[in-house]
């Protein structure tokens, strides 16, 4: 499965090994890793929780993946997003783009994270010193 | 029956994650108006115009048709991903 | 050391964990991984060897690293390149860019790999069915 | 003495990775001309104009000065990195 939403941590080395096994023409793997910070809008974050719309979220990620492969001519794409309560400092989202050339890999990876934020039904709740808030980002 | 799924802030406001409403075939905006009347806790968010709506897990507009048996979701703006400081 | 040239394999998870420890403001890590392919100019590659100019190669990588941090406003950069005889399919080069925002991370990472290829004294020898050749890339 | 370091194809052609030449203070192009005369195996590559030259591990031009004790390197075009198929 090249698109996954899960509570568990992921290993980037493992995911890269998996994607490399899918083709022998891969020369470049560009990845985006999103991590939780300890500050949000200048307030200390003590706790983060991610929630998704099961079914629709996976479907949107798979759409993004297939469009990236088709529109940028890359070899393969993997997208992982974690949900549930996550401590500060954890890895949240991973996008891997495997390609023959680096140029298309960079552009496809950038496309995937921008689209993920735009069309994937996932929500983040932050607990800061001022209380809990569902974050609304304006990408 | 139409199933209404609520997420994030909407679910917190409503206190439940799923509503069912008896509705004839209508449009998304008709359904939203009915929900706002029947669930005052959601009225402000619905009228804000900032919610996204899906019908059977595809994005819908105010004019999209809704019929018996559909799964409709009311969704606040998304915040997945990380990597963007504000 | 945020710039390394080594014979040994590297773990991307380990390198990301190291760079994340250097700041609590990191929200995005963009990475470029270059791997060896089994084909080069349509010929099957059986063996790869990388050689570097010790001293000058590290110095150029550190220059690239510091320019990326300064010019793109990213938080930290790590650059690793392997040398010696490497089997096909191995990871060759890793660039990690840690930043607050994804935009600057993507741009700085792209800058680093372009500059690495342009100004770092590292050479690749490929053994294919047609013999050995020192590769001259024209990036 | 000036130390000349040779890499990749240049080293293979010369059969050694380091040469030392007795040279007075001069320019890079003078040194290259002397090397081409003393080491015919390198002459073709030196005259190709495609080599990069460094003096004390900094990129140099044909006009750069070289003096006793310097470390000069003759370098074929680089091919580090990977991730570019041709």
CSV table of C-alpha atoms in Angstrom, one decimal:
chain,number,residue,atom,x,y,z
A,1,UNK,CA,0.0,0.0,0.0
A,2,UNK,CA,1.5,3.2,-1.1
A,3,UNK,CA,-0.9,5.4,0.8
A,4,UNK,CA,-1.4,4.8,4.6
A,5,UNK,CA,-3.0,6.6,7.5
A,6,UNK,CA,-1.9,5.0,10.8
A,7,UNK,CA,-1.4,5.7,14.5
A,8,UNK,CA,2.0,3.9,14.6
A,9,UNK,CA,5.4,5.6,13.9
A,10,UNK,CA,7.0,4.9,10.5
A,11,UNK,CA,10.6,4.3,9.6
A,12,UNK,CA,11.8,6.4,6.7
A,13,UNK,CA,14.5,3.8,5.9
A,14,UNK,CA,12.0,1.1,5.7
A,15,UNK,CA,9.6,3.1,3.5
A,16,UNK,CA,12.5,4.1,1.1
A,17,UNK,CA,13.6,0.4,0.9
A,18,UNK,CA,10.1,-0.5,-0.1
A,19,UNK,CA,9.7,2.1,-2.8
A,20,UNK,CA,13.2,1.3,-4.2
A,21,UNK,CA,12.1,-2.3,-4.6
A,22,UNK,CA,9.3,-1.3,-7.0
A,23,UNK,CA,11.7,-0.3,-9.8
A,24,UNK,CA,15.3,-0.6,-10.8
A,25,UNK,CA,15.2,2.8,-12.6
A,26,UNK,CA,15.1,4.9,-9.5
A,27,UNK,CA,18.0,7.4,-9.3
A,28,UNK,CA,16.5,10.0,-7.0
A,29,UNK,CA,14.2,9.9,-4.0
A,30,UNK,CA,12.9,13.2,-2.7
A,31,UNK,CA,11.1,13.2,0.6
A,32,UNK,CA,9.1,15.6,2.7
A,33,UNK,CA,8.8,14.9,6.4
A,34,UNK,CA,6.5,17.1,8.5
A,35,UNK,CA,7.2,17.1,12.2
A,36,UNK,CA,5.4,18.6,15.2
A,37,UNK,CA,7.0,21.6,16.7
A,38,UNK,CA,7.0,22.8,20.3
A,39,UNK,CA,5.7,26.2,19.3
A,40,UNK,CA,2.6,27.2,17.4
A,41,UNK,CA,1.8,30.9,17.0
A,42,UNK,CA,4.3,31.6,19.8
A,43,UNK,CA,2.5,29.4,22.3
A,44,UNK,CA,4.1,26.2,23.8
A,45,UNK,CA,2.4,23.1,22.5
A,46,UNK,CA,2.1,20.3,24.9
A,47,UNK,CA,-0.1,17.8,22.9
A,48,UNK,CA,-1.2,17.3,19.4
A,49,UNK,CA,-4.0,15.2,18.1
A,50,UNK,CA,-4.8,14.3,14.4
A,51,UNK,CA,-8.1,13.1,13.2
A,52,UNK,CA,-9.1,12.0,9.7
A,53,UNK,CA,-12.2,11.0,7.7
A,54,UNK,CA,-11.7,7.3,7.3
A,55,UNK,CA,-12.2,6.3,3.7
A,56,UNK,CA,-12.3,9.7,2.1
A,57,UNK,CA,-8.8,10.7,3.5
A,58,UNK,CA,-7.2,7.6,2.0
A,59,UNK,CA,-9.1,8.1,-1.3
A,60,UNK,CA,-7.8,11.7,-1.6
A,61,UNK,CA,-4.2,10.7,-0.8
A,62,UNK,CA,-4.4,8.0,-3.5
A,63,UNK,CA,-5.8,10.5,-6.0
A,64,UNK,CA,-2.9,12.8,-5.2
A,65,UNK,CA,-0.4,10.0,-5.6
A,66,UNK,CA,-1.7,9.0,-9.0
A,67,UNK,CA,-1.9,12.5,-10.3
A,68,UNK,CA,1.7,13.1,-9.2
A,69,UNK,CA,2.9,10.0,-11.0
A,70,UNK,CA,0.9,10.9,-14.2
A,71,UNK,CA,1.5,14.6,-14.3
A,72,UNK,CA,5.2,14.7,-13.3
A,73,UNK,CA,6.3,11.4,-14.8
A,74,UNK,CA,7.8,10.1,-11.6
A,75,UNK,CA,8.2,6.4,-11.0
A,76,UNK,CA,6.4,5.9,-7.7
A,77,UNK,CA,5.0,7.9,-4.7
A,78,UNK,CA,4.2,6.9,-1.2
A,79,UNK,CA,2.2,9.0,1.3
A,80,UNK,CA,1.9,8.3,5.0
A,81,UNK,CA,0.1,10.3,7.6
A,82,UNK,CA,-0.2,9.6,11.3
A,83,UNK,CA,-3.3,10.2,13.4
A,84,UNK,CA,-4.2,10.0,17.0
A,85,UNK,CA,-2.5,11.7,20.0
A,86,UNK,CA,1.1,12.5,19.1
A,87,UNK,CA,3.8,13.8,21.4
A,88,UNK,CA,5.6,17.0,20.4
A,89,UNK,CA,8.7,16.2,18.1
A,90,UNK,CA,7.1,13.2,16.4
A,91,UNK,CA,7.1,12.7,12.7
A,92,UNK,CA,3.5,13.3,11.3
A,93,UNK,CA,3.6,13.0,7.6
A,94,UNK,CA,5.9,11.5,5.0
A,95,UNK,CA,5.9,11.9,1.3
A,96,UNK,CA,8.4,9.9,-0.8
A,97,UNK,CA,8.8,10.5,-4.5
A,98,UNK,CA,11.0,8.1,-6.5
A,99,UNK,CA,12.1,9.2,-10.0
A,100,UNK,CA,14.8,8.8,-12.6
A,101,UNK,CA,15.6,12.5,-12.5
A,102,UNK,CA,15.8,14.9,-9.5
A,103,UNK,CA,13.9,17.7,-11.2
A,104,UNK,CA,10.6,15.9,-11.5
A,105,UNK,CA,11.1,14.3,-8.1
A,106,UNK,CA,11.3,17.7,-6.4
A,107,UNK,CA,8.4,19.1,-8.3
A,108,UNK,CA,6.1,16.1,-7.6
A,109,UNK,CA,7.0,16.0,-3.9
A,110,UNK,CA,6.1,19.7,-3.5
A,111,UNK,CA,2.9,19.1,-5.4
A,112,UNK,CA,1.9,16.2,-3.1
A,113,UNK,CA,2.4,18.1,0.2
A,114,UNK,CA,0.6,21.2,-1.1
A,115,UNK,CA,-2.3,19.0,-2.3
A,116,UNK,CA,-2.4,17.0,0.8
A,117,UNK,CA,-2.9,20.1,2.9
A,118,UNK,CA,-5.5,21.4,0.4
A,119,UNK,CA,-7.8,18.5,-0.2
A,120,UNK,CA,-7.2,15.8,2.4
A,121,UNK,CA,-9.8,15.6,5.3
A,122,UNK,CA,-7.4,15.6,8.2
A,123,UNK,CA,-7.6,17.9,11.2
A,124,UNK,CA,-5.2,18.9,13.9
A,125,UNK,CA,-6.0,19.8,17.5
A,126,UNK,CA,-3.3,21.5,19.5
A,127,UNK,CA,-3.2,21.8,23.2
A,128,UNK,CA,-1.2,24.9,24.3
A,129,UNK,CA,-0.9,26.9,27.5
A,130,UNK,CA,-4.1,28.7,26.4
A,131,UNK,CA,-6.2,25.5,25.9
A,132,UNK,CA,-7.3,23.3,23.1
A,133,UNK,CA,-7.9,24.5,19.6
A,134,UNK,CA,-8.7,22.9,16.3
A,135,UNK,CA,-6.2,24.5,14.0
A,136,UNK,CA,-7.3,26.1,10.7
A,137,UNK,CA,-4.3,26.6,8.5
A,138,UNK,CA,-4.4,28.8,5.5
A,139,UNK,CA,-1.9,27.3,3.1
B,1,UNK,CA,-32.4,8.6,5.8
B,2,UNK,CA,-29.3,10.7,5.1
B,3,UNK,CA,-26.2,10.1,7.3
B,4,UNK,CA,-24.3,13.3,8.3
B,5,UNK,CA,-20.8,12.8,9.5
B,6,UNK,CA,-19.3,15.5,11.7
B,7,UNK,CA,-15.6,16.1,12.2
B,8,UNK,CA,-13.2,18.0,14.5
B,9,UNK,CA,-14.8,21.2,15.8
B,10,UNK,CA,-18.2,20.3,14.4
B,11,UNK,CA,-18.3,17.0,16.3
B,12,UNK,CA,-17.2,18.7,19.5
B,13,UNK,CA,-20.0,21.3,19.1
B,14,UNK,CA,-22.6,18.7,18.3
B,15,UNK,CA,-21.4,16.2,20.9
B,16,UNK,CA,-21.9,13.4,18.4
B,17,UNK,CA,-20.0,12.2,15.4
B,18,UNK,CA,-23.0,11.1,13.3
B,19,UNK,CA,-26.5,12.5,12.8
B,20,UNK,CA,-29.2,11.0,10.7
B,21,UNK,CA,-31.9,13.2,9.1
B,22,UNK,CA,-35.0,12.2,7.3
B,23,UNK,CA,-34.9,14.2,4.1
B,24,UNK,CA,-36.3,13.8,0.6
B,25,UNK,CA,-34.0,14.3,-2.4
B,26,UNK,CA,-32.7,17.9,-2.1
B,27,UNK,CA,-29.7,20.0,-2.6
B,28,UNK,CA,-26.7,20.4,-0.2
B,29,UNK,CA,-27.8,23.9,0.8
B,30,UNK,CA,-31.4,22.7,1.6
B,31,UNK,CA,-29.9,20.0,3.9
B,32,UNK,CA,-27.5,22.5,5.6
B,33,UNK,CA,-30.5,24.9,6.3
B,34,UNK,CA,-32.4,22.0,7.8
B,35,UNK,CA,-29.4,21.0,10.0
B,36,UNK,CA,-29.0,24.5,11.2
B,37,UNK,CA,-32.6,24.6,12.3
B,38,UNK,CA,-32.6,21.2,14.0
B,39,UNK,CA,-29.2,21.6,15.6
B,40,UNK,CA,-28.6,25.1,16.9
B,41,UNK,CA,-25.2,24.2,18.2
B,42,UNK,CA,-24.1,23.9,14.5
B,43,UNK,CA,-25.9,26.9,13.2
B,44,UNK,CA,-23.1,29.4,13.6
B,45,UNK,CA,-20.5,27.2,11.9
B,46,UNK,CA,-22.9,26.3,9.0
B,47,UNK,CA,-23.7,29.9,8.4
B,48,UNK,CA,-20.0,30.9,8.5
B,49,UNK,CA,-19.6,29.6,4.9
B,50,UNK,CA,-16.2,28.1,5.8
B,51,UNK,CA,-17.2,24.5,6.0
B,52,UNK,CA,-16.5,21.9,3.2
B,53,UNK,CA,-19.1,19.4,2.3
B,54,UNK,CA,-18.8,16.0,0.8
B,55,UNK,CA,-21.4,13.6,-0.6
B,56,UNK,CA,-20.4,10.0,-0.6
B,57,UNK,CA,-16.8,11.0,0.0
B,58,UNK,CA,-16.5,13.4,-2.9
B,59,UNK,CA,-16.4,17.2,-2.6
B,60,UNK,CA,-19.8,18.8,-3.2
B,61,UNK,CA,-21.1,22.3,-3.8
B,62,UNK,CA,-24.1,24.0,-2.4
B,63,UNK,CA,-26.0,22.9,-5.5
B,64,UNK,CA,-25.0,19.3,-5.4
B,65,UNK,CA,-27.9,16.8,-5.1
B,66,UNK,CA,-28.4,14.7,-2.0
B,67,UNK,CA,-30.7,11.7,-1.9
B,68,UNK,CA,-31.9,9.0,0.5
B,69,UNK,CA,-29.0,6.7,1.6
B,70,UNK,CA,-26.2,9.2,0.9
B,71,UNK,CA,-23.3,9.9,3.3
B,72,UNK,CA,-22.8,13.6,3.7
B,73,UNK,CA,-19.9,15.0,5.7
B,74,UNK,CA,-19.5,18.5,7.2
B,75,UNK,CA,-15.9,19.4,7.4
B,76,UNK,CA,-14.0,22.4,8.9
B,77,UNK,CA,-11.0,23.6,7.0
B,78,UNK,CA,-8.3,21.0,6.9
B,79,UNK,CA,-5.1,21.1,8.9
B,80,UNK,CA,-3.2,18.0,8.0
B,81,UNK,CA,0.4,17.8,6.9
B,82,UNK,CA,2.5,20.0,9.1
B,83,UNK,CA,5.5,21.9,7.9
B,84,UNK,CA,3.9,25.3,7.7
B,85,UNK,CA,4.6,27.7,10.5
B,86,UNK,CA,2.3,30.6,10.8
C,1,UNK,CA,29.5,16.8,11.8
C,2,UNK,CA,26.8,18.0,9.4
C,3,UNK,CA,29.0,17.2,6.3
C,4,UNK,CA,30.5,13.7,5.9
C,5,UNK,CA,32.2,11.7,3.2
C,6,UNK,CA,32.3,8.0,4.1
C,7,UNK,CA,32.5,4.5,2.8
C,8,UNK,CA,29.9,3.1,5.2
C,9,UNK,CA,26.1,3.1,4.5
C,10,UNK,CA,24.0,5.7,6.4
C,11,UNK,CA,20.7,5.5,8.0
C,12,UNK,CA,18.3,8.2,7.0
C,13,UNK,CA,16.2,7.7,10.2
C,14,UNK,CA,19.4,8.3,12.3
C,15,UNK,CA,20.4,11.3,10.3
C,16,UNK,CA,17.0,12.9,10.6
C,17,UNK,CA,16.9,12.2,14.4
C,18,UNK,CA,20.3,13.9,14.7
C,19,UNK,CA,19.2,17.0,12.7
C,20,UNK,CA,15.9,17.2,14.6
C,21,UNK,CA,17.8,17.4,17.9
C,22,UNK,CA,19.6,20.5,16.8
C,23,UNK,CA,16.5,22.7,17.1
C,24,UNK,CA,12.9,22.6,18.4
C,25,UNK,CA,11.6,24.9,15.7
C,26,UNK,CA,11.8,22.3,12.9
C,27,UNK,CA,8.5,21.7,11.1
C,28,UNK,CA,9.7,20.3,7.8
C,29,UNK,CA,12.6,18.2,6.7
C,30,UNK,CA,13.1,17.9,3.0
C,31,UNK,CA,15.6,15.3,1.8
C,32,UNK,CA,17.2,14.3,-1.4
C,33,UNK,CA,18.6,10.7,-1.7
C,34,UNK,CA,20.6,9.7,-4.8
C,35,UNK,CA,20.8,6.0,-5.5
C,36,UNK,CA,22.7,3.9,-8.0
C,37,UNK,CA,20.7,2.5,-10.9
C,38,UNK,CA,21.2,-0.7,-12.8
C,39,UNK,CA,21.3,1.2,-16.1
C,40,UNK,CA,23.5,4.0,-17.3
C,41,UNK,CA,23.0,5.3,-20.9
C,42,UNK,CA,21.2,2.0,-21.6
C,43,UNK,CA,24.0,-0.2,-20.5
C,44,UNK,CA,23.8,-2.6,-17.5
C,45,UNK,CA,26.0,-1.3,-14.6
C,46,UNK,CA,27.6,-4.0,-12.6
C,47,UNK,CA,29.9,-1.9,-10.3
C,48,UNK,CA,30.2,1.7,-9.2
C,49,UNK,CA,33.1,3.4,-7.6
C,50,UNK,CA,33.2,6.9,-6.2
C,51,UNK,CA,36.4,8.8,-5.4
C,52,UNK,CA,36.8,12.2,-3.8
C,53,UNK,CA,39.5,14.8,-3.2
C,54,UNK,CA,39.9,14.5,0.6
C,55,UNK,CA,39.9,17.9,2.3
C,56,UNK,CA,38.6,19.9,-0.7
C,57,UNK,CA,35.5,17.9,-1.1
C,58,UNK,CA,34.5,18.3,2.5
C,59,UNK,CA,35.3,22.0,2.4
C,60,UNK,CA,33.1,22.5,-0.7
C,61,UNK,CA,30.2,20.6,1.0
C,62,UNK,CA,30.5,22.7,4.1
C,63,UNK,CA,30.5,25.9,1.9
C,64,UNK,CA,27.3,24.7,0.2
C,65,UNK,CA,25.7,23.9,3.6
C,66,UNK,CA,26.5,27.3,5.0
C,67,UNK,CA,25.3,29.1,1.9
C,68,UNK,CA,22.0,27.2,2.0
C,69,UNK,CA,21.4,28.1,5.6
C,70,UNK,CA,22.3,31.7,5.0
C,71,UNK,CA,20.6,32.3,1.6
C,72,UNK,CA,17.4,30.3,2.2
C,73,UNK,CA,16.9,30.9,6.0
C,74,UNK,CA,16.7,27.3,6.8
C,75,UNK,CA,17.5,25.9,10.3
C,76,UNK,CA,20.1,23.3,9.5
C,77,UNK,CA,21.5,21.2,6.6
C,78,UNK,CA,23.3,17.9,6.6
C,79,UNK,CA,25.2,16.5,3.5
C,80,UNK,CA,26.5,12.9,3.3
C,81,UNK,CA,28.3,11.3,0.3
C,82,UNK,CA,29.6,7.8,0.1
C,83,UNK,CA,32.8,6.8,-1.7
C,84,UNK,CA,34.5,3.6,-2.6
C,85,UNK,CA,33.1,0.6,-4.4
C,86,UNK,CA,29.3,0.5,-4.1
C,87,UNK,CA,27.0,-2.2,-5.3
C,88,UNK,CA,24.1,-1.2,-7.6
C,89,UNK,CA,21.0,-0.2,-5.7
C,90,UNK,CA,23.0,1.5,-2.8
C,91,UNK,CA,22.3,4.9,-1.4
C,92,UNK,CA,25.0,7.3,-2.6
C,93,UNK,CA,24.2,10.8,-1.4
C,94,UNK,CA,21.9,12.3,1.2
C,95,UNK,CA,20.9,15.9,1.7
C,96,UNK,CA,18.7,16.9,4.6
C,97,UNK,CA,17.3,20.3,5.0
C,98,UNK,CA,15.4,21.2,8.2
C,99,UNK,CA,13.3,24.3,8.3
C,100,UNK,CA,10.3,26.0,9.8
C,101,UNK,CA,8.5,26.2,6.5
C,102,UNK,CA,8.4,23.7,3.6
C,103,UNK,CA,8.9,26.3,0.9
C,104,UNK,CA,12.4,27.3,1.9
C,105,UNK,CA,13.3,23.6,2.7
C,106,UNK,CA,12.4,22.5,-0.8
C,107,UNK,CA,14.3,25.4,-2.4
C,108,UNK,CA,17.4,24.9,-0.2
C,109,UNK,CA,17.5,21.2,-0.8
C,110,UNK,CA,17.4,21.6,-4.6
C,111,UNK,CA,20.1,24.2,-4.3
C,112,UNK,CA,22.4,21.8,-2.3
C,113,UNK,CA,22.2,18.9,-4.8
C,114,UNK,CA,22.7,21.2,-7.8
C,115,UNK,CA,25.7,22.8,-6.1
C,116,UNK,CA,27.1,19.5,-5.0
C,117,UNK,CA,27.2,18.2,-8.5
C,118,UNK,CA,28.6,21.5,-9.8
C,119,UNK,CA,31.5,22.3,-7.4
C,120,UNK,CA,32.3,19.2,-5.3
C,121,UNK,CA,35.4,17.2,-6.4
C,122,UNK,CA,33.8,13.7,-6.5
C,123,UNK,CA,34.1,11.3,-9.4
C,124,UNK,CA,32.2,8.2,-10.4
C,125,UNK,CA,33.6,5.2,-12.3
C,126,UNK,CA,31.0,2.9,-13.8
C,127,UNK,CA,31.7,-0.7,-14.9
C,128,UNK,CA,29.2,-1.8,-17.6
C,129,UNK,CA,29.2,-4.5,-20.1
C,130,UNK,CA,31.3,-2.3,-22.3
C,131,UNK,CA,34.1,-1.8,-19.7
C,132,UNK,CA,35.1,0.8,-17.2
C,133,UNK,CA,34.5,4.5,-17.6
C,134,UNK,CA,34.9,7.7,-15.5
C,135,UNK,CA,31.6,9.4,-15.9
C,136,UNK,CA,31.4,13.0,-17.0
C,137,UNK,CA,27.9,14.3,-16.2
C,138,UNK,CA,26.7,17.6,-17.7
C,139,UNK,CA,24.2,18.8,-15.1
D,1,UNK,CA,58.5,22.0,-5.1
D,2,UNK,CA,54.9,22.1,-6.1
D,3,UNK,CA,52.7,19.1,-5.4
D,4,UNK,CA,50.4,18.1,-8.2
D,5,UNK,CA,47.4,15.8,-7.2
D,6,UNK,CA,45.8,13.8,-9.9
D,7,UNK,CA,42.3,12.3,-9.8
D,8,UNK,CA,40.1,9.8,-11.6
D,9,UNK,CA,41.0,9.5,-15.3
D,10,UNK,CA,44.0,11.7,-14.9
D,11,UNK,CA,45.5,9.5,-12.2
D,12,UNK,CA,44.7,6.4,-14.3
D,13,UNK,CA,46.5,7.9,-17.3
D,14,UNK,CA,49.5,9.1,-15.3
D,15,UNK,CA,49.7,5.8,-13.2
D,16,UNK,CA,50.4,7.8,-10.1
D,17,UNK,CA,48.2,10.0,-7.9
D,18,UNK,CA,50.8,12.6,-7.0
D,19,UNK,CA,53.6,14.4,-9.0
D,20,UNK,CA,56.0,16.9,-7.7
D,21,UNK,CA,57.5,19.5,-10.0
D,22,UNK,CA,60.3,21.9,-9.4
D,23,UNK,CA,58.9,25.2,-10.5
D,24,UNK,CA,59.4,28.8,-9.7
D,25,UNK,CA,56.6,31.1,-8.9
D,26,UNK,CA,54.5,31.1,-12.0
D,27,UNK,CA,50.8,31.0,-13.3
D,28,UNK,CA,48.6,27.9,-13.6
D,29,UNK,CA,48.9,27.9,-17.3
D,30,UNK,CA,52.7,27.9,-17.2
D,31,UNK,CA,52.5,24.9,-14.8
D,32,UNK,CA,50.1,23.1,-17.0
D,33,UNK,CA,52.3,23.6,-20.1
D,34,UNK,CA,55.3,22.2,-18.2
D,35,UNK,CA,53.3,19.2,-17.0
D,36,UNK,CA,52.1,18.4,-20.5
D,37,UNK,CA,55.8,18.5,-21.7
D,38,UNK,CA,57.1,16.3,-18.9
D,39,UNK,CA,54.2,13.9,-18.8
D,40,UNK,CA,53.0,13.1,-22.4
D,41,UNK,CA,50.3,10.8,-21.0
D,42,UNK,CA,48.6,13.9,-19.6
D,43,UNK,CA,49.1,16.2,-22.6
D,44,UNK,CA,45.9,15.4,-24.4
D,45,UNK,CA,43.7,15.9,-21.3
D,46,UNK,CA,45.5,19.1,-20.3
D,47,UNK,CA,45.1,20.6,-23.8
D,48,UNK,CA,41.4,19.6,-23.9
D,49,UNK,CA,40.5,22.6,-21.8
D,50,UNK,CA,38.0,20.6,-19.8
D,51,UNK,CA,40.0,20.1,-16.6
D,52,UNK,CA,39.4,22.0,-13.5
D,53,UNK,CA,42.4,23.2,-11.4
D,54,UNK,CA,42.6,24.0,-7.8
D,55,UNK,CA,45.4,25.7,-5.9
D,56,UNK,CA,45.5,24.9,-2.2
D,57,UNK,CA,42.0,23.4,-2.4
D,58,UNK,CA,40.4,26.5,-4.0
D,59,UNK,CA,39.3,26.7,-7.6
D,60,UNK,CA,41.9,28.5,-9.7
D,61,UNK,CA,41.9,30.0,-13.2
D,62,UNK,CA,44.7,29.8,-15.8
D,63,UNK,CA,46.0,33.1,-14.6
D,64,UNK,CA,46.1,32.2,-10.9
D,65,UNK,CA,49.6,32.4,-9.3
D,66,UNK,CA,51.3,29.2,-8.1
D,67,UNK,CA,54.3,29.2,-5.8
D,68,UNK,CA,56.7,26.9,-4.1
D,69,UNK,CA,55.0,24.7,-1.6
D,70,UNK,CA,51.5,24.9,-3.1
D,71,UNK,CA,49.2,21.9,-3.6
D,72,UNK,CA,47.7,22.0,-7.1
D,73,UNK,CA,45.1,19.5,-8.3
D,74,UNK,CA,44.1,18.6,-11.8
D,75,UNK,CA,40.5,17.5,-11.8
D,76,UNK,CA,38.3,16.0,-14.6
D,77,UNK,CA,34.6,17.2,-14.7
D,78,UNK,CA,32.9,16.1,-11.5
D,79,UNK,CA,30.3,13.3,-11.3
D,80,UNK,CA,29.2,13.1,-7.7
D,81,UNK,CA,25.6,13.1,-6.5
D,82,UNK,CA,23.6,10.8,-8.6
D,83,UNK,CA,20.0,11.3,-9.5
D,84,UNK,CA,20.4,12.5,-13.0
D,85,UNK,CA,19.8,10.0,-15.8
D,86,UNK,CA,21.2,10.8,-19.2
